[in-house]
Short mmCIF file of C-alpha atoms in Angstrom, two decimals:
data_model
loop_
_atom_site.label_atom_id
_atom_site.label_comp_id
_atom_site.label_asym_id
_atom_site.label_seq_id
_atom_site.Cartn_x
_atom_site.Cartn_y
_atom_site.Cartn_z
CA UNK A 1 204.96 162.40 218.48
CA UNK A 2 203.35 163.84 221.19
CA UNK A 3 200.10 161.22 220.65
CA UNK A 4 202.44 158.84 222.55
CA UNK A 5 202.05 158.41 226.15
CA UNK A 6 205.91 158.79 227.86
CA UNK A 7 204.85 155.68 229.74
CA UNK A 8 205.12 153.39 226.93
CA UNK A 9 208.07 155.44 224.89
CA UNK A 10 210.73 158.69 225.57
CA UNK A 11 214.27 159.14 225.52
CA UNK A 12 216.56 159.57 228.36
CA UNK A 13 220.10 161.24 228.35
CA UNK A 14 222.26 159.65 230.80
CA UNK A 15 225.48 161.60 230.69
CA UNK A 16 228.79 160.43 232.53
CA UNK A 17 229.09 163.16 235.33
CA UNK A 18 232.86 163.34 234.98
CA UNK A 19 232.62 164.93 231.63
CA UNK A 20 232.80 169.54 232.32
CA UNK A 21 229.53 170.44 230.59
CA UNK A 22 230.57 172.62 227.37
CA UNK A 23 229.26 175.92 226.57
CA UNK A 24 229.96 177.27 223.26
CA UNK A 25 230.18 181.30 223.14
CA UNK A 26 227.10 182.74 220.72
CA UNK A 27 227.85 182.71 217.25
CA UNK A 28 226.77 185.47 215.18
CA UNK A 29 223.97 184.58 212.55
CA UNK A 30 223.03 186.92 209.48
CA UNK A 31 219.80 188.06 209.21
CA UNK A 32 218.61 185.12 206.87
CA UNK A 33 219.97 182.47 209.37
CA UNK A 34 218.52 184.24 212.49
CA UNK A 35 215.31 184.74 210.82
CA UNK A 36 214.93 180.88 210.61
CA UNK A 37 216.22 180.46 214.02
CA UNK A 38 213.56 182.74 215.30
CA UNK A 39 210.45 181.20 213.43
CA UNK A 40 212.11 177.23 214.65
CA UNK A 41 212.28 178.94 218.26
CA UNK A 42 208.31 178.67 219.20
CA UNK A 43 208.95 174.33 218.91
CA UNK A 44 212.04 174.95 221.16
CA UNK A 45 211.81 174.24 225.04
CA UNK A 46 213.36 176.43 227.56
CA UNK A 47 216.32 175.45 229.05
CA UNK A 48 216.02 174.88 232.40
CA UNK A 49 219.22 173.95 233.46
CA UNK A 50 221.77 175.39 230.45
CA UNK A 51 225.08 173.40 231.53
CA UNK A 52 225.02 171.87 228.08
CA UNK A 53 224.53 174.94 225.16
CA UNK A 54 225.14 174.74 222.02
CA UNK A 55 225.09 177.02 218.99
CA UNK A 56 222.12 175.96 215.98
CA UNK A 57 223.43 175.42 212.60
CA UNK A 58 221.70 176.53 210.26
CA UNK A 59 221.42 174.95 206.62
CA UNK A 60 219.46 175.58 203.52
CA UNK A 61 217.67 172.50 201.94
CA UNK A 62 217.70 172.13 198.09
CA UNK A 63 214.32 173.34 197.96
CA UNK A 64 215.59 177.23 199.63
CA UNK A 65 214.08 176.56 203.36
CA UNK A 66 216.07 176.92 205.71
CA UNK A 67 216.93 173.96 208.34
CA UNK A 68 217.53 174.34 211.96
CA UNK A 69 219.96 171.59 213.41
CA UNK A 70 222.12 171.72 216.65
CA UNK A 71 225.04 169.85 216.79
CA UNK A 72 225.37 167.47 219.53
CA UNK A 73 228.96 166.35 219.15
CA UNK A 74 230.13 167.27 222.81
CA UNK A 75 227.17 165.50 224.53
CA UNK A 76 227.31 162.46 222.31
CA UNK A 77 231.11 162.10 224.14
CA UNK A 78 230.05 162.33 227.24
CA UNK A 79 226.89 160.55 227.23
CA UNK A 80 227.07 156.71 228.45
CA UNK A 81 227.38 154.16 225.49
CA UNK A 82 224.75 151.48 225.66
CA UNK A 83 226.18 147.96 226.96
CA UNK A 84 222.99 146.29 224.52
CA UNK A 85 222.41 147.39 221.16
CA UNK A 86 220.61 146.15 218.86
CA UNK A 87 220.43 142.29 218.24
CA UNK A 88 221.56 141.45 214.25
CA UNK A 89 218.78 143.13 212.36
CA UNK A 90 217.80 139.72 210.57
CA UNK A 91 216.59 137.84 213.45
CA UNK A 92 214.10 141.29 214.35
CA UNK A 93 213.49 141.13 210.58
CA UNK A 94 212.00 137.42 210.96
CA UNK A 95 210.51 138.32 214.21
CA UNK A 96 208.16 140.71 212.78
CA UNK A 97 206.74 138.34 210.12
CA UNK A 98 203.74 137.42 211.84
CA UNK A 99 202.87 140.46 213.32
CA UNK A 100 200.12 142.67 211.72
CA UNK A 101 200.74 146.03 213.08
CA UNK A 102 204.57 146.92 213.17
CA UNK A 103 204.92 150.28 213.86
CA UNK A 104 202.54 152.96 215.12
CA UNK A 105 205.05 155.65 214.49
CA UNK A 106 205.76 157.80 211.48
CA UNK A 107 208.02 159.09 210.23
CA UNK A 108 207.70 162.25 208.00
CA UNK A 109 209.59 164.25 209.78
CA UNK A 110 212.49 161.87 210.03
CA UNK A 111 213.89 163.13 213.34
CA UNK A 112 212.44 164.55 216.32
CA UNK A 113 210.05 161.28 216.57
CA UNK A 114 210.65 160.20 220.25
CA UNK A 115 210.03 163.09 223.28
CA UNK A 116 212.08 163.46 225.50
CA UNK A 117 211.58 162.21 229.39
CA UNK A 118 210.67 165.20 231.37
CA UNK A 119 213.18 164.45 234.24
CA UNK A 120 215.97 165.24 231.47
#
């Protein structure tokens, strides 16, 4: 959502620094899969510090397109679990009852929503 000043929303990665960073050898794509990679890649940012790489996988949806994922397995272990999640999803169910607005965010694409902070 790139509407959405960082100031009031992005994601940070806080990884625990005595995890080795993993770097998966390239995995050869055929022409169909790298194809899709290669259109997805102009939405992709640089890498400006590639400790952390990991191959895409690369699906095809039940309507023939192809989908671009990465899987983040090895950062998910490393990265530090949160001491606060969510409170019990009835009492921010009740809380929201007398609110007009209750979320500014969409969600068509269904992933992707929140940017990430630019120090990560």
């Amino acid at each position: 959502m790139p509407w959405i000043d960082l100031a009031i929303i992005s994601h940070e990665l806080h990884v625990n620094q005595s995890f080795k960073p993993i770097k998966q050898k390239r995995r050869k794509l055929g022409p169909d899969r790298t194809k899709a990679v290669n259109d997805k890649a102009g939405s992709i940012c640089e890498v400006k510090c590639p400790d952390w790489l990991a191959n895409p996988v690369v699906v095809k949806n039940k309507n023939g397109k192809w989908r671009v994922c990465v899987n983040f397995t090895y950062i998910n272990k490393a990265s530090l679990k949160d001491s606060f999640p969510l409170s019990r999803i009835d009492r921010l169910v009740n809380l929201t009852a007398r609110h007009e607005l209750l979320s500014f965010m969409d969600a068509l694409s269904r992933y992707n929503q929140i940017r990430m902070n630019p120090y990560n």
